[in-house]
């Protein structure tokens, strides 16, 4: 995401507002989100020489996240370009996340953890630790 944003900022320096979103050949956008996503996934796997990473296929590592497209954070953007919406908007929590084929996030919550209890325990710990003397 940072590489995508930095490339867009760099590409806009010194350009007029009318030309700010164009490549030299006139194509819209500075650095397409799909290219950034491909670099982060397939490109990252290639740099690491890890053929099992960067794609979904039988035998691949199969870590992936799913986001709800009906979330208000993505409204308007997801209809035009879902990949760009996830990379450029403030995305919501992932609805589902799978690591090595195992679901670790379900309905936006950590599957193997009681988040409400963890938050309550943490709040209690902080209250005890930082309680002001009466």
PDB file of C-alpha atoms in Angstrom:
ATOM      1  CA  UNK A   1       0.000   0.000   0.000  1.00  0.00           C
ATOM      2  CA  UNK A   2       2.798   2.406   0.889  1.00  0.00           C
ATOM      3  CA  UNK A   3       4.628   1.730  -2.377  1.00  0.00           C
ATOM      4  CA  UNK A   4       1.406   2.368  -4.297  1.00  0.00           C
ATOM      5  CA  UNK A   5       0.745   5.639  -2.454  1.00  0.00           C
ATOM      6  CA  UNK A   6       4.362   6.798  -2.724  1.00  0.00           C
ATOM      7  CA  UNK A   7       4.402   6.118  -6.466  1.00  0.00           C
ATOM      8  CA  UNK A   8       1.232   8.151  -6.892  1.00  0.00           C
ATOM      9  CA  UNK A   9       2.630  11.075  -4.909  1.00  0.00           C
ATOM     10  CA  UNK A  10       5.922  10.963  -6.822  1.00  0.00           C
ATOM     11  CA  UNK A  11       4.070  10.824 -10.122  1.00  0.00           C
ATOM     12  CA  UNK A  12       1.981  13.859  -9.283  1.00  0.00           C
ATOM     13  CA  UNK A  13       4.848  16.192  -8.301  1.00  0.00           C
ATOM     14  CA  UNK A  14       5.123  19.049 -10.761  1.00  0.00           C
ATOM     15  CA  UNK A  15       1.999  18.111 -12.729  1.00  0.00           C
ATOM     16  CA  UNK A  16      -1.130  20.157 -13.151  1.00  0.00           C
ATOM     17  CA  UNK A  17      -4.390  18.898 -11.674  1.00  0.00           C
ATOM     18  CA  UNK A  18      -5.588  17.928 -15.174  1.00  0.00           C
ATOM     19  CA  UNK A  19      -2.475  15.809 -15.811  1.00  0.00           C
ATOM     20  CA  UNK A  20      -1.983  14.474 -12.276  1.00  0.00           C
ATOM     21  CA  UNK A  21      -3.676  11.133 -12.912  1.00  0.00           C
ATOM     22  CA  UNK A  22      -2.130  10.251 -16.270  1.00  0.00           C
ATOM     23  CA  UNK A  23       0.819   8.178 -17.412  1.00  0.00           C
ATOM     24  CA  UNK A  24       2.976   9.604 -20.153  1.00  0.00           C
ATOM     25  CA  UNK A  25       0.890   7.677 -22.710  1.00  0.00           C
ATOM     26  CA  UNK A  26      -2.324   9.201 -21.322  1.00  0.00           C
ATOM     27  CA  UNK A  27      -3.545   6.105 -19.428  1.00  0.00           C
ATOM     28  CA  UNK A  28      -5.362   6.974 -16.184  1.00  0.00           C
ATOM     29  CA  UNK A  29      -3.576   6.323 -12.888  1.00  0.00           C
ATOM     30  CA  UNK A  30       0.068   6.416 -11.876  1.00  0.00           C
ATOM     31  CA  UNK A  31       0.640   2.912 -10.646  1.00  0.00           C
ATOM     32  CA  UNK A  32      -2.320   0.567 -11.002  1.00  0.00           C
ATOM     33  CA  UNK A  33      -3.450  -1.178  -7.830  1.00  0.00           C
ATOM     34  CA  UNK A  34      -3.473  -4.534  -9.631  1.00  0.00           C
ATOM     35  CA  UNK A  35       0.229  -4.082 -10.457  1.00  0.00           C
ATOM     36  CA  UNK A  36       1.012  -3.225  -6.829  1.00  0.00           C
ATOM     37  CA  UNK A  37      -0.946  -6.267  -5.628  1.00  0.00           C
ATOM     38  CA  UNK A  38       0.872  -8.513  -8.124  1.00  0.00           C
ATOM     39  CA  UNK A  39       4.250  -7.146  -6.986  1.00  0.00           C
ATOM     40  CA  UNK A  40       3.370  -7.767  -3.337  1.00  0.00           C
ATOM     41  CA  UNK A  41       2.165 -11.323  -3.901  1.00  0.00           C
ATOM     42  CA  UNK A  42       3.711 -13.005  -6.946  1.00  0.00           C
ATOM     43  CA  UNK A  43       6.676 -10.622  -6.977  1.00  0.00           C
ATOM     44  CA  UNK A  44       7.369 -11.111  -3.277  1.00  0.00           C
ATOM     45  CA  UNK A  45       7.255 -14.889  -3.682  1.00  0.00           C
ATOM     46  CA  UNK A  46       9.616 -14.660  -6.645  1.00  0.00           C
ATOM     47  CA  UNK A  47      12.150 -12.531  -4.756  1.00  0.00           C
ATOM     48  CA  UNK A  48      12.067 -15.064  -1.912  1.00  0.00           C
ATOM     49  CA  UNK A  49      12.353 -17.991  -4.371  1.00  0.00           C
ATOM     50  CA  UNK A  50       9.209 -19.477  -2.803  1.00  0.00           C
ATOM     51  CA  UNK A  51       7.087 -21.066  -5.529  1.00  0.00           C
ATOM     52  CA  UNK A  52       4.406 -22.066  -3.016  1.00  0.00           C
ATOM     53  CA  UNK A  53       3.666 -18.404  -2.170  1.00  0.00           C
ATOM     54  CA  UNK A  54       1.927 -15.611  -4.041  1.00  0.00           C
ATOM     55  CA  UNK A  55      -0.944 -17.549  -5.600  1.00  0.00           C
ATOM     56  CA  UNK A  56      -3.898 -19.771  -4.749  1.00  0.00           C
ATOM     57  CA  UNK A  57      -3.586 -23.274  -6.167  1.00  0.00           C
ATOM     58  CA  UNK A  58      -3.413 -26.861  -4.918  1.00  0.00           C
ATOM     59  CA  UNK A  59      -0.203 -27.253  -2.920  1.00  0.00           C
ATOM     60  CA  UNK A  60       0.240 -23.503  -2.396  1.00  0.00           C
ATOM     61  CA  UNK A  61       0.553 -22.023   1.098  1.00  0.00           C
ATOM     62  CA  UNK A  62      -3.020 -20.689   0.757  1.00  0.00           C
ATOM     63  CA  UNK A  63      -2.942 -17.754   3.165  1.00  0.00           C
ATOM     64  CA  UNK A  64      -5.651 -15.297   2.185  1.00  0.00           C
ATOM     65  CA  UNK A  65      -8.068 -12.728   3.555  1.00  0.00           C
ATOM     66  CA  UNK A  66     -11.625 -11.904   2.518  1.00  0.00           C
ATOM     67  CA  UNK A  67     -13.313  -8.550   2.984  1.00  0.00           C
ATOM     68  CA  UNK A  68     -16.992  -7.673   2.755  1.00  0.00           C
ATOM     69  CA  UNK A  69     -17.691  -5.460  -0.232  1.00  0.00           C
ATOM     70  CA  UNK A  70     -20.828  -4.041   1.394  1.00  0.00           C
ATOM     71  CA  UNK A  71     -18.869  -2.265   4.164  1.00  0.00           C
ATOM     72  CA  UNK A  72     -19.336   1.524   4.233  1.00  0.00           C
ATOM     73  CA  UNK A  73     -15.544   2.013   4.250  1.00  0.00           C
ATOM     74  CA  UNK A  74     -15.431   0.722   0.674  1.00  0.00           C
ATOM     75  CA  UNK A  75     -18.647   2.338  -0.593  1.00  0.00           C
ATOM     76  CA  UNK A  76     -18.303   3.778  -4.087  1.00  0.00           C
ATOM     77  CA  UNK A  77     -14.752   2.562  -4.608  1.00  0.00           C
ATOM     78  CA  UNK A  78     -15.395  -1.179  -4.602  1.00  0.00           C
ATOM     79  CA  UNK A  79     -17.859  -0.891  -7.500  1.00  0.00           C
ATOM     80  CA  UNK A  80     -15.148   0.628  -9.713  1.00  0.00           C
ATOM     81  CA  UNK A  81     -12.100  -1.398  -8.670  1.00  0.00           C
ATOM     82  CA  UNK A  82     -12.239  -3.838  -5.710  1.00  0.00           C
ATOM     83  CA  UNK A  83      -8.448  -4.253  -5.497  1.00  0.00           C
ATOM     84  CA  UNK A  84      -7.848  -0.491  -5.513  1.00  0.00           C
ATOM     85  CA  UNK A  85     -10.623  -0.050  -2.945  1.00  0.00           C
ATOM     86  CA  UNK A  86      -8.845  -2.388  -0.514  1.00  0.00           C
ATOM     87  CA  UNK A  87      -5.469  -0.773  -1.124  1.00  0.00           C
ATOM     88  CA  UNK A  88      -6.473   2.892  -1.180  1.00  0.00           C
ATOM     89  CA  UNK A  89      -9.471   3.145   1.138  1.00  0.00           C
ATOM     90  CA  UNK A  90      -9.394   2.593   4.865  1.00  0.00           C
ATOM     91  CA  UNK A  91     -10.374  -1.072   4.703  1.00  0.00           C
ATOM     92  CA  UNK A  92     -12.528  -2.633   7.383  1.00  0.00           C
ATOM     93  CA  UNK A  93     -11.402  -5.633   9.407  1.00  0.00           C
ATOM     94  CA  UNK A  94     -11.067  -8.749   7.315  1.00  0.00           C
ATOM     95  CA  UNK A  95     -14.225 -10.841   7.473  1.00  0.00           C
ATOM     96  CA  UNK A  96     -12.361 -14.138   7.025  1.00  0.00           C
ATOM     97  CA  UNK A  97      -8.648 -14.973   7.127  1.00  0.00           C
ATOM     98  CA  UNK A  98      -7.128 -18.354   6.386  1.00  0.00           C
ATOM     99  CA  UNK A  99      -3.529 -19.270   7.193  1.00  0.00           C
ATOM    100  CA  UNK A 100      -2.179 -22.531   5.811  1.00  0.00           C
ATOM    101  CA  UNK A 101      -5.775 -23.487   5.012  1.00  0.00           C
ATOM    102  CA  UNK A 102      -6.978 -22.921   8.615  1.00  0.00           C
ATOM    103  CA  UNK A 103      -9.538 -20.228   9.437  1.00  0.00           C
ATOM    104  CA  UNK A 104      -8.055 -17.789  11.968  1.00  0.00           C
ATOM    105  CA  UNK A 105     -10.541 -14.908  11.540  1.00  0.00           C
ATOM    106  CA  UNK A 106     -14.282 -15.572  11.385  1.00  0.00           C
ATOM    107  CA  UNK A 107     -16.833 -12.747  11.007  1.00  0.00           C
ATOM    108  CA  UNK A 108     -14.053 -10.222  11.731  1.00  0.00           C
ATOM    109  CA  UNK A 109     -13.070 -11.858  15.039  1.00  0.00           C
ATOM    110  CA  UNK A 110     -10.108 -14.036  16.012  1.00  0.00           C
ATOM    111  CA  UNK A 111     -11.512 -17.554  15.795  1.00  0.00           C
ATOM    112  CA  UNK A 112      -9.509 -19.180  18.608  1.00  0.00           C
ATOM    113  CA  UNK A 113      -9.848 -16.344  21.107  1.00  0.00           C
ATOM    114  CA  UNK A 114     -12.582 -14.712  23.154  1.00  0.00           C
ATOM    115  CA  UNK A 115     -11.861 -11.082  22.206  1.00  0.00           C
ATOM    116  CA  UNK A 116     -14.404  -9.689  24.680  1.00  0.00           C
ATOM    117  CA  UNK A 117     -12.730 -11.525  27.585  1.00  0.00           C
ATOM    118  CA  UNK A 118      -9.279 -10.465  26.381  1.00  0.00           C
ATOM    119  CA  UNK A 119     -10.384  -6.794  26.230  1.00  0.00           C
ATOM    120  CA  UNK A 120     -11.967  -7.012  29.699  1.00  0.00           C
ATOM    121  CA  UNK A 121      -8.845  -8.665  31.152  1.00  0.00           C
ATOM    122  CA  UNK A 122      -6.612  -6.048  29.558  1.00  0.00           C
ATOM    123  CA  UNK A 123      -8.771  -3.179  30.823  1.00  0.00           C
ATOM    124  CA  UNK A 124      -8.656  -4.657  34.331  1.00  0.00           C
ATOM    125  CA  UNK A 125      -4.859  -5.026  34.141  1.00  0.00           C
ATOM    126  CA  UNK A 126      -4.417  -1.413  33.008  1.00  0.00           C
ATOM    127  CA  UNK A 127      -6.796  -0.170  35.715  1.00  0.00           C
ATOM    128  CA  UNK A 128      -4.824  -2.030  38.403  1.00  0.00           C
ATOM    129  CA  UNK A 129      -1.434  -0.980  37.025  1.00  0.00           C
ATOM    130  CA  UNK A 130      -2.235   2.672  36.539  1.00  0.00           C
ATOM    131  CA  UNK A 131      -4.769   3.264  39.334  1.00  0.00           C
ATOM    132  CA  UNK A 132      -4.238   6.639  40.872  1.00  0.00           C
ATOM    133  CA  UNK A 133      -3.850   6.694  44.634  1.00  0.00           C
ATOM    134  CA  UNK A 134      -6.910   8.073  46.451  1.00  0.00           C
TER     135      UNK A 134
END
